[in-house]
Tab-separated table of C-alpha atoms in Angstrom:
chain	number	residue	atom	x	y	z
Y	163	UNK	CA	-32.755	163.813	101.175
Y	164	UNK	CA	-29.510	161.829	100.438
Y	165	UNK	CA	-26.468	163.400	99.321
Y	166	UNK	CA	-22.970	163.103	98.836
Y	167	UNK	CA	-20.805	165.895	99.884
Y	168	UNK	CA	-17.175	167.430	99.298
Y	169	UNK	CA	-16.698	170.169	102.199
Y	170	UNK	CA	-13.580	172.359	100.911
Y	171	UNK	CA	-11.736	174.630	103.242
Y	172	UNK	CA	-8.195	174.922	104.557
Y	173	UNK	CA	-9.466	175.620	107.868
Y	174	UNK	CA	-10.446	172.252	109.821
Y	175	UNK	CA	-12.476	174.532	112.161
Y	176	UNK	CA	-14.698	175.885	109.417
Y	177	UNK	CA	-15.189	172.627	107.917
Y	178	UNK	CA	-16.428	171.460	111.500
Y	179	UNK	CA	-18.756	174.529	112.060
Y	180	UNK	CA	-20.262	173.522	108.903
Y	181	UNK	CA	-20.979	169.694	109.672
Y	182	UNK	CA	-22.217	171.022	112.739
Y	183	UNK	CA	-24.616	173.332	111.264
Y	184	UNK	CA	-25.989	171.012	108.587
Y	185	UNK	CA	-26.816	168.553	111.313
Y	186	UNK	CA	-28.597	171.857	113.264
Y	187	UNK	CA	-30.315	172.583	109.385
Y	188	UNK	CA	-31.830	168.878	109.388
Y	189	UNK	CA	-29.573	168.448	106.585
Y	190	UNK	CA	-27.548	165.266	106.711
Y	191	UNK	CA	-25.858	163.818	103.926
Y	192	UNK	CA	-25.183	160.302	103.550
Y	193	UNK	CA	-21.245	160.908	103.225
Y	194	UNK	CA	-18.914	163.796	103.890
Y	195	UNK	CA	-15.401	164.588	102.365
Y	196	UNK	CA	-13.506	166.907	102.993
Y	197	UNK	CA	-10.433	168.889	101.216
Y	198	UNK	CA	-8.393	171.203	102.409
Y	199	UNK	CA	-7.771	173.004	98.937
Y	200	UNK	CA	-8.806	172.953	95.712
Y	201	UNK	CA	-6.207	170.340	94.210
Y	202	UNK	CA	-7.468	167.691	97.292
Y	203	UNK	CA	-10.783	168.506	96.514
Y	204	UNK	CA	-10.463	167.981	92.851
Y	205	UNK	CA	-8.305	164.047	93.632
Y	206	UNK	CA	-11.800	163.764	95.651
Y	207	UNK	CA	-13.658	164.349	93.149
Y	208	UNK	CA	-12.282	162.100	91.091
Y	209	UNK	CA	-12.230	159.249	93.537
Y	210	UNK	CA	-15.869	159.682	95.028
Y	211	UNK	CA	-19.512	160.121	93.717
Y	212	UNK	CA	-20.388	163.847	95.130
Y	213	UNK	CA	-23.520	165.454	94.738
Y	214	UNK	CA	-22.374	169.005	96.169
Y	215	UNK	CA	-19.385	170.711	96.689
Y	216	UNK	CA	-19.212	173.517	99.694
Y	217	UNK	CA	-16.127	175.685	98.892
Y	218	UNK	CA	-13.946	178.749	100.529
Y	219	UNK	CA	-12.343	180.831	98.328
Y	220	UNK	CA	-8.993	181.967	99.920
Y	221	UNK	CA	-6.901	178.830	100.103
Y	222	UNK	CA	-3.287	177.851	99.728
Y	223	UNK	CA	-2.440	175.768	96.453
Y	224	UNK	CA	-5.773	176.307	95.101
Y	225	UNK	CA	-8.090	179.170	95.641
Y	226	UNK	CA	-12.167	178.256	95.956
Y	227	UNK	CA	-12.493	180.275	92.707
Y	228	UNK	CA	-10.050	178.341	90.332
Y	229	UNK	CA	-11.441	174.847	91.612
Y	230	UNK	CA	-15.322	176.104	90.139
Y	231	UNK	CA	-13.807	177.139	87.195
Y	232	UNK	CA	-11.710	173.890	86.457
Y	233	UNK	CA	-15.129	171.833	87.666
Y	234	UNK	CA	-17.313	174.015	84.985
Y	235	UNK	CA	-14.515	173.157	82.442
Y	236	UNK	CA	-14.878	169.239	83.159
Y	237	UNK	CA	-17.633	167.575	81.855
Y	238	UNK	CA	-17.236	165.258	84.788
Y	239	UNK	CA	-18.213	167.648	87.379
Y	240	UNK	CA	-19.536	170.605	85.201
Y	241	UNK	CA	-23.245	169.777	86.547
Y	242	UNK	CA	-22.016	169.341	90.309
Y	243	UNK	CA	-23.421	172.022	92.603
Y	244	UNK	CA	-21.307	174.101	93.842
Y	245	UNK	CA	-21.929	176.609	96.987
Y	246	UNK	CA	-19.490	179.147	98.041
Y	247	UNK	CA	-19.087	179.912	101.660
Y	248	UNK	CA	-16.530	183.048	102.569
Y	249	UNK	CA	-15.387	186.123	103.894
Y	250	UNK	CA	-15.706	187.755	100.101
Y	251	UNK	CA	-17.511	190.995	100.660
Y	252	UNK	CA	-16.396	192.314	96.895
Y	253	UNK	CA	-19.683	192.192	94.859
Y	254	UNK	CA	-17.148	193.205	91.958
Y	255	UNK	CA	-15.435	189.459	92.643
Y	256	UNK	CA	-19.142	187.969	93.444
Y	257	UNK	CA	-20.205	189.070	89.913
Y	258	UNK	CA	-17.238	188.092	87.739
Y	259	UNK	CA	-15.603	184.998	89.250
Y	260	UNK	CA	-17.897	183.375	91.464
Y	261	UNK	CA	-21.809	183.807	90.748
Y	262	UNK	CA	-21.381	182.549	87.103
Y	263	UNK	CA	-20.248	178.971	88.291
Y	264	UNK	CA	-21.466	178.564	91.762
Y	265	UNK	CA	-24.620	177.777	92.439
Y	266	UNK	CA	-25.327	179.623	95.417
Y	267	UNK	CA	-23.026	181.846	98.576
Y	268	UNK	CA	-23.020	182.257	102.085
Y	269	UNK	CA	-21.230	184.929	103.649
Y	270	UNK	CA	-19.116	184.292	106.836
Y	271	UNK	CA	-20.010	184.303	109.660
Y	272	UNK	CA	-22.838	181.725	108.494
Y	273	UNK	CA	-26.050	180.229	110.625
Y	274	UNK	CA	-27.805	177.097	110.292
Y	275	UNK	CA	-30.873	178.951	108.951
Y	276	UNK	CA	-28.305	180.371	105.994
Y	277	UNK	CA	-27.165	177.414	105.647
Y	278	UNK	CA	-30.510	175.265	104.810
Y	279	UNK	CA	-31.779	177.776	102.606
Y	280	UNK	CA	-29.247	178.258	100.152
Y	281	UNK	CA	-28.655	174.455	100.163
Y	282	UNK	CA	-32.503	173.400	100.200
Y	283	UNK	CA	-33.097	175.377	97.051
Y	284	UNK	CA	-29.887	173.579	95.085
Y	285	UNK	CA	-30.507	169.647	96.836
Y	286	UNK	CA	-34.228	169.868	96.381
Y	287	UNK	CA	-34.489	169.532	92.208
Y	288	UNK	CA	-31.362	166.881	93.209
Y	289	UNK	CA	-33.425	164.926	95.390
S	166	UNK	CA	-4.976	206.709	110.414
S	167	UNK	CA	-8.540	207.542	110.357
S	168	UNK	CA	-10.994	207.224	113.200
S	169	UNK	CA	-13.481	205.474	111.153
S	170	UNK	CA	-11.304	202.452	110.555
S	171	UNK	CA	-10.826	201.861	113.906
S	172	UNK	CA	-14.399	202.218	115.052
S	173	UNK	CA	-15.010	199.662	112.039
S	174	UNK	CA	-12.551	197.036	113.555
S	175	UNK	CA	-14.092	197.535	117.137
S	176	UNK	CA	-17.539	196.776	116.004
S	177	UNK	CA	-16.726	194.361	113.364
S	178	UNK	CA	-14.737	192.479	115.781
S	179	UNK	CA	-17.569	192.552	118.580
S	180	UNK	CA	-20.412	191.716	115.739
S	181	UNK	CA	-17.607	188.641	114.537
S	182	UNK	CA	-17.314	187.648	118.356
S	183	UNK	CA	-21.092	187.738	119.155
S	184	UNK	CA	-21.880	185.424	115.815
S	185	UNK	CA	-19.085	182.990	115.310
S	186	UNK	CA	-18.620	182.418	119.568
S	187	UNK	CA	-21.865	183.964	121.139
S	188	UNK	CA	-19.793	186.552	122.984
S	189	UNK	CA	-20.215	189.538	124.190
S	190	UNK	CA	-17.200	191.880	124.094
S	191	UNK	CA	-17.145	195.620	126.071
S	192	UNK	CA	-15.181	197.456	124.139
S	193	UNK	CA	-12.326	199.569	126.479
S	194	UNK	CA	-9.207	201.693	125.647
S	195	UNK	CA	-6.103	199.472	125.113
S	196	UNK	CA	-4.556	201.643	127.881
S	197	UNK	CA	-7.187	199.321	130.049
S	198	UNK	CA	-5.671	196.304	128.623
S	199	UNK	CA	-2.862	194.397	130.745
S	200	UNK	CA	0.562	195.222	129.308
S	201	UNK	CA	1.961	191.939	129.477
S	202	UNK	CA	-0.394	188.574	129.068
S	203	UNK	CA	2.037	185.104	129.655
S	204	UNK	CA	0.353	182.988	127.266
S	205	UNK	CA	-1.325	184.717	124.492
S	206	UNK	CA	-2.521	183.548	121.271
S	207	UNK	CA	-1.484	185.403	117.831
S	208	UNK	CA	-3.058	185.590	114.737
S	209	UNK	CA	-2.833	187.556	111.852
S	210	UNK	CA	-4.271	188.016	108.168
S	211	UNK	CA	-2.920	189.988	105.193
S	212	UNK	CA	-5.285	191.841	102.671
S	213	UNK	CA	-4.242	193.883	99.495
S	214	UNK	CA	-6.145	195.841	97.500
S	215	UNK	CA	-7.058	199.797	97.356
S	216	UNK	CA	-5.496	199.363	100.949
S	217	UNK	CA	-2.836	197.618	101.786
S	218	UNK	CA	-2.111	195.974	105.721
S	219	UNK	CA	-3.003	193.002	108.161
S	220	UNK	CA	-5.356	192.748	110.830
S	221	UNK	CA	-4.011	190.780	114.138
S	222	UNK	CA	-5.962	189.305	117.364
S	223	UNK	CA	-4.282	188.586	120.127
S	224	UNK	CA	-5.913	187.514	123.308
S	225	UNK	CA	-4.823	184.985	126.147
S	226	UNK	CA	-4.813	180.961	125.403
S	227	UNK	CA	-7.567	180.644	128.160
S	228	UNK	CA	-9.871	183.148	126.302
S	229	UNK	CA	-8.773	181.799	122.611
S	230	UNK	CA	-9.990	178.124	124.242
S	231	UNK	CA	-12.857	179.340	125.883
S	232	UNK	CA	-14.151	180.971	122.140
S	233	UNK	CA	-12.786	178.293	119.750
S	234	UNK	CA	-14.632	175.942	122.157
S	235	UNK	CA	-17.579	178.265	121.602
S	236	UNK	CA	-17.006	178.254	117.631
S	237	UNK	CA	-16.945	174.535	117.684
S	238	UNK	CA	-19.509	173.467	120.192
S	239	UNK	CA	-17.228	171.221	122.266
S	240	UNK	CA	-15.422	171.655	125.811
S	241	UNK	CA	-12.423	173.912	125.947
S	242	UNK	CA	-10.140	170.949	127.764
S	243	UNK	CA	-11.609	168.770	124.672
S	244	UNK	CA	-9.877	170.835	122.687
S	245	UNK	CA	-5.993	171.089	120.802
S	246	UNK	CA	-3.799	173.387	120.756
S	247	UNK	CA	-3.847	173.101	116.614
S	248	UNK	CA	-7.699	173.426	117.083
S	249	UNK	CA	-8.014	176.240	119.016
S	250	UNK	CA	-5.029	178.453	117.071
S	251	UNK	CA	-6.923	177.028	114.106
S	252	UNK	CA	-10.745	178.605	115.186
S	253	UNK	CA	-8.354	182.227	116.009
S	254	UNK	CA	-7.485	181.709	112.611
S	255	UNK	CA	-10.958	181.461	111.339
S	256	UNK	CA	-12.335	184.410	113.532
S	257	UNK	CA	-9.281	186.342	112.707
S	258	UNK	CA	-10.216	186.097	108.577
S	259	UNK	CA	-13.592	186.689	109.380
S	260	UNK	CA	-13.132	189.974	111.187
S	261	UNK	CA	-10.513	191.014	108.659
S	262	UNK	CA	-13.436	190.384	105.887
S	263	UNK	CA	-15.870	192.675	107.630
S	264	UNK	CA	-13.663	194.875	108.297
S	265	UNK	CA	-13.070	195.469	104.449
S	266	UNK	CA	-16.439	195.699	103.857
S	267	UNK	CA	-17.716	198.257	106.648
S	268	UNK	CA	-14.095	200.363	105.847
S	269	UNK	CA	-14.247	200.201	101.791
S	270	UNK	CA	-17.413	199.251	100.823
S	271	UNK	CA	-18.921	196.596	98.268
S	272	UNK	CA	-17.080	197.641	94.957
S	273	UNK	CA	-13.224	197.004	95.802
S	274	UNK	CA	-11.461	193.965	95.274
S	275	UNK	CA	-9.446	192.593	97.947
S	276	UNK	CA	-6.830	189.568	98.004
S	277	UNK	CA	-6.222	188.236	101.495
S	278	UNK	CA	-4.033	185.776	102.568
S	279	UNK	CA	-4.679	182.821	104.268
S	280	UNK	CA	-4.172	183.552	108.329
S	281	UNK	CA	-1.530	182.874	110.100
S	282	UNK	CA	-0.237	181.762	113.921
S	283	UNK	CA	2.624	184.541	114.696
S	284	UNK	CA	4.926	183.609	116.965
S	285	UNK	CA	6.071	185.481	119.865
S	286	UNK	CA	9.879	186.715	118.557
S	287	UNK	CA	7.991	188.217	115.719
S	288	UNK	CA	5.179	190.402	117.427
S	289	UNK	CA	4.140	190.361	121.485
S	290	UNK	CA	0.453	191.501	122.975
S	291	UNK	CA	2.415	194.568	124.307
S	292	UNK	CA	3.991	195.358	120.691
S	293	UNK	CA	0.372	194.680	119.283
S	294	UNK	CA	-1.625	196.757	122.277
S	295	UNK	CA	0.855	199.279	122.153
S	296	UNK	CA	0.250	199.457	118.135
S	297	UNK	CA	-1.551	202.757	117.037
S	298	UNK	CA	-4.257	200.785	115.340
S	299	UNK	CA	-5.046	199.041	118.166
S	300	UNK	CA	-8.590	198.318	119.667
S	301	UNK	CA	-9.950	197.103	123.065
S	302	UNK	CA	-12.154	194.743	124.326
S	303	UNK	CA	-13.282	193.057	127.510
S	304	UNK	CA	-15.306	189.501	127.303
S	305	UNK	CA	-16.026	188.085	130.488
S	306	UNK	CA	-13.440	190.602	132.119
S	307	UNK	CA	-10.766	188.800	129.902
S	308	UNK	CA	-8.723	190.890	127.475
S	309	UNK	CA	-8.684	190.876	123.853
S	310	UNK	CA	-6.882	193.001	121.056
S	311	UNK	CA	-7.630	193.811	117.337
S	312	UNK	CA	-5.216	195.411	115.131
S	313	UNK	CA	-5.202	197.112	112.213
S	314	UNK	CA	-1.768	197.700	110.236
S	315	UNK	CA	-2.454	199.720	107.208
S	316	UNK	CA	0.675	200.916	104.961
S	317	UNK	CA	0.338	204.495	103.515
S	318	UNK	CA	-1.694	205.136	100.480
S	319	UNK	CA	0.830	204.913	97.186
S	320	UNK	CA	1.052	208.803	95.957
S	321	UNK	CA	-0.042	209.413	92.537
């Protein structure tokens, strides 16, 4: 299946680990970006066609959790996927700030078996 | 500072180390631990919450290259200096996140910061093995160090 996709985390190694284990998930999209906040990714998103967004939430200028809300606000990217991937373990923050706008979360530390099932389920109805 | 919170950070950091880097740490008394190590990596994370404190790593640069080269799949001598402070970084947030979890529970609502290198004038492996809420471990015979700082509960 052919996607575009926006890979969001401050960390270049996490963003790495994560192209690595799509590729090991037999997912491969037909372009990657990548942002290394949410302000980047949301100049991305206005540049480029993307089809899901993979987000952290603890960044510096814009935290994972403000850039879902401003995409759910914009009717540009409201109906963009968007997965979470992070450290969170608050089900308190899960509930309230995340889970109404994402579209699916993976806990770190992540596998390639996490990773294609939470992102076959949202590319699948894409595809 | 209780016992509990330390046995957390040993075995979140050896669950962290065996799932991000596919190694296997032996945990060991930081008394075990060389008091000086000539080239060590530093990294530290902030959290604030119910709790307030930082988790550190420190372990040598050969070790830190050995794991980020684990993390990333590549060859340790294929590797940057940015790159491999950057994957301590990672591994660093990621044990601080368990930590939270195993410590606190499900229900509490942490902030952390984003992790940081710190530099040798600020904090050395013997201030941080020396540190009471230090922890041991052994991978490959080659020494690593979690800490936990926690500040005093606020009274009442």
């Amino acid at each position: 299946m052919k996607f575009n996709l926006l890979l969001v985390d401050d960390s270049p190694t996490v963003r790495a680990v994560m192209r690595k284990s799509l590729k090991m998930a037999g997912l491969e999209p037909a372009a990657v970006y990548e942002a290394g906040d949410g302000c980047e990714a949301l100049e991305t998103l206005h540049r480029q066609v993307v089809d899901l967004v993979i987000t952290d939430l603890n960044m510096p200028n814009m935290r994972g959790d403000e850039l879902i809300q401003r995409m759910a606000q914009d009717p540009q990217f409201k109906g963009i996927p968007v997965v979470v991937v992070s450290t969170e373990g608050s089900q308190t923050r899960l509930d309230h700030v995340v889970l109404p706008y994402a579209a699916g979360f993976i806990r770190k530390p992540f596998t390639p078996e996490q990773v294609r099932e939470t992102l076959f389920k949202i590319l699948e109805p894409i595809s | 500072m209780k016992a509990d919170f330390l046995e957390h950070l040993s075995a979140a950091a050896l669950d962290v180390l065996k799932t991000s880097a596919f190694a296997w740490g032996e945990p060991c008394a930081t008394s075990e631990l060389p008091t000086a190590v000539a080239d060590s990596v530093l990294t530290r994370i902030r959290f604030d919450g119910d709790r307030r404190g930082d988790v550190s790593l420190a372990l040598s640069r050969g070790l830190a290259a050995t794991l980020a080269a684990d993390v990333l799949a590549a060859e340790p001598d294929e590797l940057s200096d940015d790159q491999i402070v950057d994957a301590c970084k990672e591994l660093t947030n990621v044990l601080c996140g368990q930590w939270l979890t195993r410590s606190f529970g499900t229900q509490p609502v942490f902030h952390l910061s984003v992790p940081e290198a710190i530099g040798p004038d600020e904090r050395s492996w013997t201030m941080l093995i020396a540190a009471p809420g230090a922890v041991g471990m052994l991978i490959d015979d080659q020494p690593l160090a979690a800490c936990l700082n926690l500040q005093p509960e606020s009274l009442p």
